[in-house]
Amino acid sequence: MHDLSALCVGALSTDSANRRRPVASVTVGRLVGLTGGIGSGKSTVAALLRAKGATVVDADEVARAVVEPGQPALEVLVARFGGGILDADGRLDRPKLAAIAFADDDGRKALGDITWPAIGEEFERRVKEAPDDAVVICDVPLLVESKAAAARPYVAVVVVEAPLEVRLDRLELRGVPRDDAQRRMAAQATDEERRAVATHVIDNGGDLESLSRQVDEVWEDLLTREAPIESPETSTPE
């Protein structure tokens, strides 16, 4: 079973992700990178930060939006993989797309080449729309793996962790077989690689109360961070 985030974000090759440089906004505000391995509970942390007033730009949400009916990326996917990837209502049938796209390396590469530019453009558009004084949480599974994501001028990077067995149990409850979950984890950055870029590490191996306390502490620190005076020069796709 493959969900859309695995198809369009988490399972993209870093070659596809790195082929496109980020487009920097004129006013970037306080950008905060948020990342974590599959099953770590990153989305829960994002929800807690959103409740505190952060603007959250979620790469998974963007990945779903760019393949909605009428979107150019969906039309290109149909042209490449065939009309069989659509359901009766003309919406993307994710399991059918997964069965075709992950059948060989060419299919996987084509999926990345089609979806990544659309995801990147829509992600940057949402970042630019945030208020100038906002704390903008960039919720990105490939923050460590992707040069494009890592190149954003973050004032902080929050990494969410949880023990392996806890992550596997969570994913199994979501319908992801353990062997499939382990394959996805192996394709992602390691905890050590994420920690190397982190300014904050959140342990999500406990209960919600413990997690909330950690998020409270991180939020208080983020409010003290100042945005860069100037953003990097605008760059274009390579």
mmCIF file of N, CA and C in Angstrom, residues 19 28 55 77 87 98 102 121 126 131 136 142 144 155-156 166 188 198 209-210 215-217:
data_model
loop_
_atom_site.group_PDB
_atom_site.id
_atom_site.type_symbol
_atom_site.label_atom_id
_atom_site.label_comp_id
_atom_site.label_asym_id
_atom_site.label_seq_id
_atom_site.Cartn_x
_atom_site.Cartn_y
_atom_site.Cartn_z
ATOM 1 N N ARG A 19 16.866 18.382 -8.540
ATOM 2 C CA ARG A 19 16.962 18.949 -9.866
ATOM 3 C C ARG A 19 16.363 20.344 -9.938
ATOM 4 N N VAL A 28 10.706 36.379 3.516
ATOM 5 C CA VAL A 28 10.580 34.981 3.886
ATOM 6 C C VAL A 28 10.005 34.799 5.279
ATOM 7 N N THR A 55 1.799 29.189 10.906
ATOM 8 C CA THR A 55 1.301 28.880 9.570
ATOM 9 C C THR A 55 2.033 27.634 9.106
ATOM 10 N N LEU A 77 0.125 13.080 -15.595
ATOM 11 C CA LEU A 77 0.182 11.718 -15.070
ATOM 12 C C LEU A 77 -0.663 10.770 -15.912
ATOM 13 N N ASP A 87 -10.224 7.057 -10.976
ATOM 14 C CA ASP A 87 -11.408 6.317 -10.556
ATOM 15 C C ASP A 87 -12.610 6.752 -11.388
ATOM 16 N N ALA A 98 0.240 3.689 -7.925
ATOM 17 C CA ALA A 98 1.385 3.063 -7.261
ATOM 18 C C ALA A 98 1.791 1.779 -7.957
ATOM 19 N N PHE A 102 5.537 2.263 -9.467
ATOM 20 C CA PHE A 102 6.591 1.596 -8.713
ATOM 21 C C PHE A 102 6.986 0.250 -9.315
ATOM 22 N N GLU A 121 6.429 24.334 -6.808
ATOM 23 C CA GLU A 121 5.844 25.638 -7.138
ATOM 24 C C GLU A 121 4.696 25.982 -6.194
ATOM 25 N N ARG A 126 2.511 28.946 -1.329
ATOM 26 C CA ARG A 126 1.881 29.000 -0.013
ATOM 27 C C ARG A 126 2.791 29.663 1.016
ATOM 28 N N PRO A 131 1.667 35.636 6.273
ATOM 29 C CA PRO A 131 1.939 36.991 6.768
ATOM 30 C C PRO A 131 3.424 37.171 7.068
ATOM 31 N N VAL A 136 6.404 30.352 10.010
ATOM 32 C CA VAL A 136 5.960 29.465 8.933
ATOM 33 C C VAL A 136 6.652 28.117 9.077
ATOM 34 N N LEU A 142 11.247 15.227 3.127
ATOM 35 C CA LEU A 142 12.570 15.114 2.509
ATOM 36 C C LEU A 142 13.476 16.302 2.818
ATOM 37 N N VAL A 144 15.985 16.687 4.772
ATOM 38 C CA VAL A 144 17.400 16.324 4.809
ATOM 39 C C VAL A 144 17.878 15.805 3.456
ATOM 40 N N VAL A 155 15.131 29.540 10.188
ATOM 41 C CA VAL A 155 15.674 30.061 11.439
ATOM 42 C C VAL A 155 15.820 28.942 12.457
ATOM 43 N N ALA A 156 15.176 27.807 12.201
ATOM 44 C CA ALA A 156 15.280 26.641 13.077
ATOM 45 C C ALA A 156 14.823 25.416 12.295
ATOM 46 N N VAL A 166 7.752 1.676 17.894
ATOM 47 C CA VAL A 166 6.585 2.562 18.023
ATOM 48 C C VAL A 166 6.146 3.034 16.640
ATOM 49 N N GLN A 188 14.658 6.510 3.562
ATOM 50 C CA GLN A 188 14.711 7.866 4.093
ATOM 51 C C GLN A 188 16.035 8.112 4.822
ATOM 52 N N ALA A 198 19.400 19.526 12.986
ATOM 53 C CA ALA A 198 18.342 19.965 13.893
ATOM 54 C C ALA A 198 18.809 21.047 14.858
ATOM 55 N N GLU A 209 0.658 14.248 26.376
ATOM 56 C CA GLU A 209 1.014 15.266 27.363
ATOM 57 C C GLU A 209 2.507 15.592 27.288
ATOM 58 N N SER A 210 3.323 14.552 27.192
ATOM 59 C CA SER A 210 4.769 14.753 27.084
ATOM 60 C C SER A 210 5.113 15.482 25.789
ATOM 61 N N VAL A 215 6.544 20.591 22.682
ATOM 62 C CA VAL A 215 6.143 21.544 21.644
ATOM 63 C C VAL A 215 6.012 22.942 22.240
ATOM 64 N N ASP A 216 5.488 23.034 23.460
ATOM 65 C CA ASP A 216 5.396 24.333 24.136
ATOM 66 C C ASP A 216 6.776 24.988 24.239
ATOM 67 N N GLU A 217 7.766 24.214 24.631
ATOM 68 C CA GLU A 217 9.122 24.740 24.788
ATOM 69 C C GLU A 217 9.706 25.181 23.450
#
